[in-house]
């Protein structure tokens, strides 16, 4: 709480991305990547966040998992949702043309926003990617999350989306031996 406002905002933004945050994504979320350096230097001096790596592979890593958790929990629910949406948009922008590589990240971030349609789409794509790797447990999790978001969509979409998601969910559950479910 005693950090300067800009440094605090950067720390919270990084916490939404996880224990390590790709500098490219953080810069895209920040809006002015060239202004990150002094804040990162200050957060490193205070032993909160460190820059690791170089160029496009550089990440910011929290020194302690507890620091990341506290920074994340300090956000109000609305702020958290907005930052997850910003992270999702930044990932889409940076991976345009090869979104299939980042469906899991998009599902994670948009699944924590108020953008239900986007969340259902990305969770479904993440489930498809998991099924293609025979990771049916992951697919079940993504499809169950998508089903929870369907009621937030327009009523005319409910039946079609629910049916499609339930059939795909049943297929993955059968593949992992969850016959009863």
Coordinates of N, CA and C in Angstrom, one line a residue:
X1 N 0.8 -1.2 0.0 CA 0.0 0.0 0.0 C 0.9 1.3 0.0
X2 N 2.1 1.2 0.5 CA 2.9 2.3 0.5 C 3.7 2.6 -0.7
X3 N 3.6 1.8 -1.7 CA 4.3 2.0 -3.0 C 3.7 3.2 -3.7
X4 N 4.5 3.8 -4.5 CA 4.0 4.9 -5.4 C 2.9 4.3 -6.3
X5 N 1.9 5.1 -6.7 CA 0.7 4.6 -7.4 C 1.1 3.8 -8.6
X6 N 2.0 4.3 -9.4 CA 2.4 3.7 -10.7 C 3.0 2.3 -10.4
X7 N 3.9 2.2 -9.5 CA 4.6 1.0 -9.1 C 3.6 0.0 -8.6
X8 N 2.7 0.4 -7.8 CA 1.6 -0.4 -7.2 C 0.8 -1.0 -8.3
X9 N 0.4 -0.1 -9.3 CA -0.4 -0.6 -10.4 C 0.3 -1.6 -11.3
X10 N 1.6 -1.4 -11.5 CA 2.4 -2.4 -12.3 C 2.5 -3.7 -11.5
X11 N 2.7 -3.7 -10.2 CA 2.7 -4.9 -9.4 C 1.4 -5.7 -9.5
X12 N 0.3 -4.9 -9.4 CA -1.0 -5.6 -9.5 C -1.3 -6.1 -10.9
X13 N -0.9 -5.4 -11.9 CA -1.0 -5.8 -13.3 C -0.2 -7.1 -13.5
X14 N 1.0 -7.2 -13.0 CA 1.8 -8.4 -13.1 C 1.2 -9.5 -12.4
X15 N 0.6 -9.3 -11.3 CA 0.0 -10.3 -10.4 C -1.1 -11.1 -11.2
X16 N -1.8 -10.4 -12.0 CA -2.9 -11.0 -12.8 C -2.3 -12.0 -13.8
X17 N -1.1 -11.8 -14.3 CA -0.5 -12.7 -15.2 C 0.1 -13.9 -14.6
X18 N 0.3 -13.9 -13.3 CA 0.8 -15.0 -12.5 C 2.1 -14.8 -11.9
X19 N 2.7 -15.9 -11.4 CA 4.0 -15.7 -10.7 C 5.1 -15.2 -11.6
X20 N 5.1 -15.5 -12.9 CA 5.9 -14.8 -13.8 C 5.1 -14.2 -14.9
X21 N 5.5 -13.1 -15.4 CA 4.7 -12.3 -16.4 C 5.6 -12.0 -17.6
X22 N 5.2 -12.4 -18.8 CA 6.0 -12.0 -19.9 C 6.0 -10.5 -20.1
X23 N 7.2 -9.9 -20.2 CA 7.4 -8.5 -20.3 C 6.6 -7.9 -21.5
X24 N 6.6 -8.6 -22.6 CA 5.8 -8.2 -23.8 C 4.3 -8.0 -23.5
X25 N 3.8 -8.9 -22.8 CA 2.3 -8.8 -22.4 C 2.1 -7.7 -21.4
X26 N 3.0 -7.6 -20.4 CA 2.9 -6.6 -19.4 C 3.0 -5.2 -20.1
X27 N 3.9 -5.1 -21.0 CA 4.1 -3.8 -21.8 C 2.9 -3.5 -22.6
X28 N 2.3 -4.5 -23.2 CA 1.1 -4.2 -24.0 C -0.1 -3.8 -23.1
X29 N -0.2 -4.4 -21.9 CA -1.2 -4.0 -21.0 C -1.0 -2.6 -20.4
X30 N 0.2 -2.3 -20.2 CA 0.6 -1.0 -19.6 C 0.3 0.2 -20.6
X31 N 0.5 -0.1 -21.9 CA 0.2 0.8 -22.9 C 1.4 1.6 -23.4
X32 N 2.3 1.8 -22.6 CA 3.6 2.5 -22.9 C 4.8 1.7 -22.4
X33 N 5.2 0.7 -23.1 CA 6.2 -0.2 -22.6 C 7.5 0.5 -22.3
X34 N 7.8 1.5 -23.0 CA 9.1 2.2 -22.7 C 9.1 2.9 -21.3
X35 N 7.9 3.1 -20.7 CA 7.8 3.7 -19.3 C 7.9 2.6 -18.2
X36 N 8.0 1.3 -18.6 CA 8.1 0.3 -17.6 C 9.4 0.2 -16.8
X37 N 10.5 0.5 -17.5 CA 11.8 0.3 -17.0 C 12.1 1.0 -15.6
X38 N 11.7 2.2 -15.4 CA 12.0 2.8 -14.1 C 11.1 2.1 -13.0
X39 N 9.9 1.7 -13.3 CA 9.1 1.1 -12.3 C 9.6 -0.3 -12.0
X40 N 10.0 -1.0 -13.0 CA 10.6 -2.4 -12.8 C 11.9 -2.3 -12.0
X41 N 12.7 -1.3 -12.2 CA 13.9 -1.1 -11.5 C 13.6 -0.9 -10.0
X42 N 12.6 0.0 -9.7 CA 12.2 0.3 -8.4 C 11.6 -1.0 -7.7
X43 N 10.8 -1.7 -8.4 CA 10.2 -2.9 -7.8 C 11.3 -4.0 -7.6
X44 N 12.3 -4.0 -8.4 CA 13.4 -4.9 -8.2 C 14.2 -4.5 -7.0
X45 N 14.5 -3.2 -6.9 CA 15.2 -2.7 -5.7 C 14.5 -3.0 -4.4
X46 N 13.2 -3.0 -4.4 CA 12.4 -3.3 -3.2 C 12.2 -4.8 -3.0
X47 N 12.7 -5.6 -4.0 CA 12.7 -7.0 -3.9 C 11.3 -7.6 -4.1
X48 N 10.5 -7.0 -4.9 CA 9.1 -7.5 -5.2 C 9.1 -8.3 -6.5
X49 N 9.7 -7.7 -7.5 CA 9.6 -8.2 -8.9 C 10.9 -8.0 -9.6
X50 N 11.4 -9.1 -10.3 CA 12.6 -9.0 -11.0 C 12.4 -9.3 -12.5
X51 N 13.2 -8.6 -13.3 CA 13.3 -8.9 -14.7 C 14.3 -10.0 -15.0
X52 N 13.8 -11.0 -15.7 CA 14.7 -12.2 -16.0 C 14.6 -12.4 -17.5
X53 N 15.8 -12.6 -18.1 CA 15.9 -12.8 -19.6 C 16.0 -11.6 -20.3
X54 N 16.1 -11.7 -21.7 CA 16.3 -10.6 -22.5 C 15.4 -10.6 -23.7
X55 N 15.2 -9.4 -24.3 CA 14.4 -9.2 -25.5 C 13.0 -9.7 -25.3
X56 N 12.5 -10.5 -26.4 CA 11.2 -11.0 -26.4 C 10.9 -12.1 -25.4
X57 N 12.0 -12.7 -24.9 CA 11.8 -13.8 -23.9 C 11.9 -13.3 -22.4
X58 N 12.0 -12.0 -22.2 CA 12.1 -11.4 -20.9 C 10.8 -11.6 -20.1
X59 N 10.9 -11.9 -18.9 CA 9.8 -12.0 -18.0 C 10.0 -11.3 -16.7
X60 N 9.0 -11.0 -16.0 CA 9.1 -10.4 -14.7 C 8.6 -11.5 -13.7
X61 N 9.5 -11.8 -12.7 CA 9.2 -12.8 -11.8 C 9.0 -12.3 -10.4
X62 N 8.0 -12.7 -9.7 CA 7.8 -12.3 -8.3 C 8.9 -13.0 -7.5
X63 N 9.5 -12.3 -6.5 CA 10.5 -13.0 -5.7 C 9.8 -14.0 -4.8
X64 N 8.6 -13.7 -4.3 CA 7.8 -14.6 -3.5 C 6.4 -14.8 -4.0
X65 N 5.9 -16.0 -3.9 CA 4.5 -16.3 -4.3 C 3.6 -15.5 -3.5
X66 N 3.9 -15.3 -2.2 CA 3.0 -14.5 -1.3 C 2.8 -13.1 -1.8
X67 N 3.9 -12.5 -2.3 CA 3.8 -11.1 -2.9 C 2.8 -11.1 -4.0
X68 N 2.9 -12.1 -4.9 CA 2.0 -12.1 -6.0 C 0.6 -12.3 -5.6
X69 N 0.3 -13.1 -4.6 CA -1.0 -13.4 -4.1 C -1.6 -12.2 -3.4
X70 N -0.8 -11.5 -2.6 CA -1.2 -10.3 -1.9 C -1.6 -9.2 -2.9
X71 N -0.7 -9.0 -3.9 CA -1.0 -8.0 -5.0 C -2.3 -8.3 -5.7
X72 N -2.5 -9.6 -6.0 CA -3.7 -10.0 -6.7 C -4.9 -9.8 -5.8
X73 N -4.8 -10.1 -4.6 CA -6.0 -10.0 -3.7 C -6.3 -8.5 -3.3
X74 N -5.3 -7.6 -3.5 CA -5.6 -6.2 -3.2 C -6.5 -5.6 -4.3
X75 N -6.7 -6.2 -5.4 CA -7.6 -5.7 -6.4 C -9.0 -6.0 -6.1
X76 N -9.9 -5.0 -6.4 CA -11.3 -5.2 -6.3 C -11.7 -6.1 -7.4
X77 N -12.9 -6.8 -7.3 CA -13.3 -7.8 -8.3 C -13.4 -7.1 -9.6
X78 N -13.9 -5.9 -9.7 CA -14.1 -5.2 -11.0 C -12.7 -4.9 -11.6
X79 N -11.8 -4.5 -10.8 CA -10.4 -4.2 -11.3 C -9.8 -5.5 -11.8
X80 N -10.0 -6.5 -11.1 CA -9.4 -7.8 -11.4 C -9.9 -8.3 -12.8
X81 N -11.2 -8.2 -13.0 CA -11.9 -8.5 -14.2 C -11.4 -7.7 -15.4
X82 N -11.2 -6.4 -15.1 CA -10.7 -5.5 -16.2 C -9.3 -5.8 -16.6
X83 N -8.4 -6.1 -15.6 CA -7.1 -6.5 -15.9 C -6.9 -7.8 -16.6
X84 N -7.8 -8.8 -16.2 CA -7.8 -10.0 -17.0 C -8.2 -9.8 -18.4
X85 N -9.2 -8.9 -18.6 CA -9.6 -8.6 -20.0 C -8.5 -7.9 -20.8
X86 N -7.8 -7.0 -20.1 CA -6.6 -6.4 -20.7 C -5.5 -7.4 -21.1
X87 N -5.3 -8.3 -20.2 CA -4.3 -9.4 -20.4 C -4.7 -10.2 -21.6
X88 N -6.0 -10.6 -21.7 CA -6.5 -11.4 -22.8 C -6.3 -10.6 -24.2
X89 N -6.7 -9.3 -24.2 CA -6.5 -8.5 -25.4 C -5.1 -8.4 -25.8
X90 N -4.2 -8.2 -24.8 CA -2.8 -8.1 -25.1 C -2.2 -9.4 -25.7
X91 N -2.7 -10.6 -25.1 CA -2.2 -11.9 -25.6 C -2.7 -12.1 -27.1
X92 N -4.0 -11.7 -27.3 CA -4.5 -11.8 -28.7 C -3.7 -10.9 -29.6
X93 N -3.4 -9.7 -29.2 CA -2.7 -8.8 -30.1 C -1.3 -9.3 -30.4
X94 N -0.6 -9.8 -29.4 CA 0.8 -10.3 -29.6 C 0.9 -11.6 -30.3
X95 N -0.2 -12.4 -30.3 CA -0.2 -13.7 -30.9 C -1.2 -13.8 -32.1
X96 N -1.5 -12.7 -32.7 CA -2.4 -12.7 -33.8 C -1.9 -13.6 -34.9
X97 N -2.7 -14.4 -35.5 CA -2.3 -15.3 -36.5 C -2.0 -16.7 -36.0
X98 N -1.7 -16.8 -34.7 CA -1.5 -18.1 -34.1 C -2.1 -18.2 -32.7
X99 N -3.3 -17.9 -32.7 CA -4.1 -17.9 -31.4 C -4.2 -19.3 -30.8
X100 N -4.1 -20.3 -31.7 CA -4.3 -21.7 -31.2 C -3.2 -22.0 -30.2
X101 N -2.0 -21.3 -30.2 CA -0.9 -21.6 -29.3 C -1.3 -21.0 -27.9
X102 N -2.2 -20.1 -27.8 CA -2.5 -19.5 -26.5 C -3.9 -19.6 -26.1
X103 N -4.7 -20.5 -26.6 CA -6.1 -20.7 -26.2 C -6.2 -20.9 -24.7
X104 N -5.3 -21.6 -24.1 CA -5.4 -21.9 -22.6 C -5.2 -20.6 -21.9
X105 N -4.3 -19.7 -22.3 CA -4.1 -18.4 -21.6 C -5.4 -17.5 -21.8
X106 N -5.9 -17.5 -23.1 CA -7.1 -16.7 -23.3 C -8.3 -17.2 -22.5
X107 N -8.4 -18.5 -22.4 CA -9.5 -19.1 -21.6 C -9.4 -18.7 -20.2
X108 N -8.1 -18.8 -19.7 CA -7.9 -18.4 -18.3 C -8.3 -17.0 -18.0
X109 N -7.8 -16.0 -18.9 CA -8.0 -14.6 -18.6 C -9.5 -14.2 -18.9
X110 N -10.0 -14.6 -20.1 CA -11.4 -14.2 -20.4 C -12.4 -14.9 -19.5
X111 N -12.0 -16.1 -19.0 CA -12.9 -16.8 -18.1 C -13.1 -16.0 -16.8
X112 N -12.2 -15.0 -16.5 CA -12.3 -14.3 -15.3 C -12.8 -12.8 -15.5
X113 N -13.4 -12.6 -16.7 CA -13.9 -11.3 -17.0 C -15.5 -11.3 -17.1
X114 N -16.0 -10.2 -17.4 CA -17.5 -10.1 -17.6 C -17.9 -10.3 -19.0
X115 N -16.9 -10.7 -19.8 CA -17.2 -10.9 -21.3 C -17.5 -12.4 -21.5
X116 N -18.8 -12.8 -21.2 CA -19.2 -14.2 -21.2 C -19.1 -14.8 -22.5
X117 N -19.4 -14.2 -23.6 CA -19.4 -14.8 -24.9 C -17.9 -15.1 -25.3
X118 N -17.0 -14.2 -25.0 CA -15.6 -14.5 -25.2 C -15.1 -15.6 -24.3
X119 N -15.5 -15.6 -23.1 CA -15.1 -16.7 -22.2 C -15.6 -18.0 -22.7
X120 N -16.8 -18.1 -23.1 CA -17.3 -19.4 -23.6 C -16.6 -19.9 -24.8
X121 N -16.3 -19.0 -25.7 CA -15.6 -19.3 -27.0 C -14.2 -19.8 -26.7
X122 N -13.5 -19.0 -25.8 CA -12.1 -19.4 -25.5 C -12.0 -20.7 -24.7
X123 N -12.9 -20.8 -23.7 CA -13.0 -22.1 -23.0 C -13.2 -23.3 -23.9
X124 N -14.1 -23.1 -24.8 CA -14.4 -24.2 -25.8 C -13.2 -24.5 -26.6
X125 N -12.5 -23.5 -27.1 CA -11.3 -23.7 -27.9 C -10.2 -24.4 -27.1
X126 N -10.1 -24.0 -25.8 CA -9.1 -24.6 -24.9 C -9.4 -26.1 -24.7
X127 N -10.7 -26.4 -24.6 CA -11.2 -27.8 -24.4 C -10.8 -28.6 -25.7
X128 N -11.1 -28.0 -26.8 CA -10.8 -28.7 -28.1 C -9.3 -29.0 -28.2
X129 N -8.5 -28.0 -27.8 CA -7.0 -28.2 -27.8 C -6.6 -29.3 -26.8
X130 N -7.2 -29.3 -25.7 CA -6.9 -30.4 -24.7 C -7.3 -31.8 -25.2
X131 N -8.5 -31.9 -25.8 CA -8.9 -33.1 -26.4 C -7.9 -33.6 -27.5
X132 N -7.4 -32.7 -28.3 CA -6.5 -33.1 -29.3 C -5.2 -33.7 -28.7
X133 N -4.9 -33.3 -27.5 CA -3.7 -33.8 -26.8 C -4.1 -35.0 -25.9
X134 N -5.3 -35.4 -25.9 CA -5.9 -36.5 -25.1 C -5.8 -36.1 -23.6
X135 N -5.9 -34.8 -23.3 CA -5.9 -34.3 -21.9 C -7.4 -34.0 -21.6
X136 N -8.1 -35.1 -21.4 CA -9.6 -35.0 -21.2 C -9.9 -34.4 -19.8
X137 N -9.1 -34.5 -18.8 CA -9.4 -33.9 -17.5 C -9.4 -32.4 -17.7
X138 N -8.4 -31.9 -18.5 CA -8.4 -30.4 -18.7 C -9.6 -30.0 -19.6
X139 N -10.0 -30.8 -20.5 CA -11.1 -30.5 -21.3 C -12.4 -30.5 -20.5
X140 N -12.5 -31.4 -19.6 CA -13.7 -31.4 -18.7 C -13.8 -30.1 -17.9
X141 N -12.6 -29.7 -17.3 CA -12.6 -28.5 -16.5 C -13.0 -27.3 -17.4
X142 N -12.5 -27.2 -18.6 CA -12.8 -26.0 -19.5 C -14.3 -26.1 -19.9
X143 N -14.8 -27.2 -20.2 CA -16.2 -27.3 -20.7 C -17.1 -27.1 -19.5
X144 N -16.8 -27.5 -18.3 CA -17.7 -27.2 -17.2 C -17.7 -25.7 -16.9
X145 N -16.5 -25.1 -17.0 CA -16.5 -23.6 -16.8 C -17.3 -22.9 -17.9
X146 N -17.2 -23.4 -19.1 CA -18.0 -22.8 -20.2 C -19.5 -22.9 -19.9
X147 N -19.9 -24.1 -19.5 CA -21.3 -24.3 -19.2 C -21.8 -23.4 -18.1
X148 N -21.0 -23.1 -17.1 CA -21.4 -22.1 -16.1 C -21.6 -20.7 -16.6
X149 N -21.0 -20.4 -17.7 CA -21.1 -19.0 -18.2 C -22.2 -18.9 -19.2
X150 N -22.8 -20.0 -19.8 CA -23.8 -19.9 -20.8 C -25.0 -19.1 -20.3
X151 N -25.5 -19.3 -19.1 CA -26.7 -18.5 -18.6 C -26.5 -17.0 -18.7
X152 N -25.3 -16.5 -18.7 CA -25.0 -15.1 -18.8 C -25.2 -14.5 -20.2
X153 N -25.3 -15.4 -21.2 CA -25.5 -15.0 -22.6 C -26.9 -14.8 -23.0
X154 N -27.2 -14.3 -24.2 CA -28.6 -14.1 -24.7 C -29.4 -15.4 -24.6
X155 N -30.6 -15.4 -24.1 CA -31.4 -16.6 -24.0 C -31.5 -17.4 -25.2
X156 N -31.6 -16.8 -26.4 CA -31.7 -17.6 -27.6 C -30.5 -18.5 -27.9
X157 N -29.4 -18.2 -27.3 CA -28.2 -19.0 -27.5 C -28.1 -20.2 -26.5
X158 N -28.8 -20.2 -25.4 CA -28.7 -21.1 -24.4 C -28.8 -22.6 -24.8
X159 N -29.8 -22.9 -25.5 CA -30.1 -24.3 -25.8 C -29.0 -24.9 -26.7
X160 N -28.7 -24.2 -27.8 CA -27.7 -24.7 -28.8 C -26.4 -24.8 -28.1
X161 N -25.9 -23.8 -27.4 CA -24.6 -23.8 -26.8 C -24.5 -24.9 -25.7
X162 N -25.6 -25.0 -24.9 CA -25.6 -26.0 -23.8 C -25.5 -27.4 -24.4
X163 N -26.3 -27.7 -25.4 CA -26.3 -29.0 -26.0 C -24.9 -29.4 -26.5
X164 N -24.3 -28.4 -27.3 CA -23.0 -28.7 -27.8 C -21.9 -28.9 -26.8
X165 N -22.0 -28.1 -25.7 CA -21.0 -28.3 -24.7 C -21.2 -29.5 -23.9
X166 N -22.5 -29.9 -23.6 CA -22.8 -31.1 -22.8 C -22.3 -32.4 -23.6
X167 N -22.6 -32.4 -24.9 CA -22.1 -33.5 -25.7 C -20.6 -33.7 -25.7
X168 N -19.9 -32.6 -25.8 CA -18.5 -32.6 -25.8 C -18.0 -33.0 -24.4
X169 N -18.6 -32.5 -23.4 CA -18.3 -32.9 -22.0 C -18.5 -34.4 -21.8
X170 N -19.6 -34.9 -22.3 CA -19.9 -36.4 -22.1 C -18.8 -37.2 -22.8
X171 N -18.3 -36.8 -24.0 CA -17.3 -37.5 -24.7 C -16.0 -37.5 -23.9
X172 N -15.6 -36.4 -23.3 CA -14.4 -36.4 -22.5 C -14.6 -37.2 -21.2
X173 N -15.7 -37.1 -20.6 CA -15.9 -37.9 -19.4 C -15.9 -39.4 -19.7
X174 N -16.5 -39.8 -20.8 CA -16.4 -41.2 -21.2 C -14.9 -41.6 -21.4
X175 N -14.1 -40.8 -22.0 CA -12.7 -41.1 -22.3 C -11.9 -41.3 -21.0
X176 N -12.3 -40.6 -19.9 CA -11.6 -40.8 -18.7 C -12.3 -41.7 -17.7
X177 N -13.3 -42.4 -18.2 CA -14.0 -43.4 -17.3 C -15.0 -42.9 -16.4
X178 N -15.5 -41.7 -16.6 CA -16.5 -41.1 -15.7 C -17.9 -41.5 -16.3
X179 N -18.2 -42.8 -16.2 CA -19.5 -43.2 -16.8 C -20.7 -42.7 -16.1
X180 N -20.6 -42.6 -14.8 CA -21.8 -42.2 -14.0 C -22.1 -40.7 -14.3
X181 N -21.1 -39.9 -14.4 CA -21.4 -38.5 -14.7 C -21.9 -38.3 -16.1

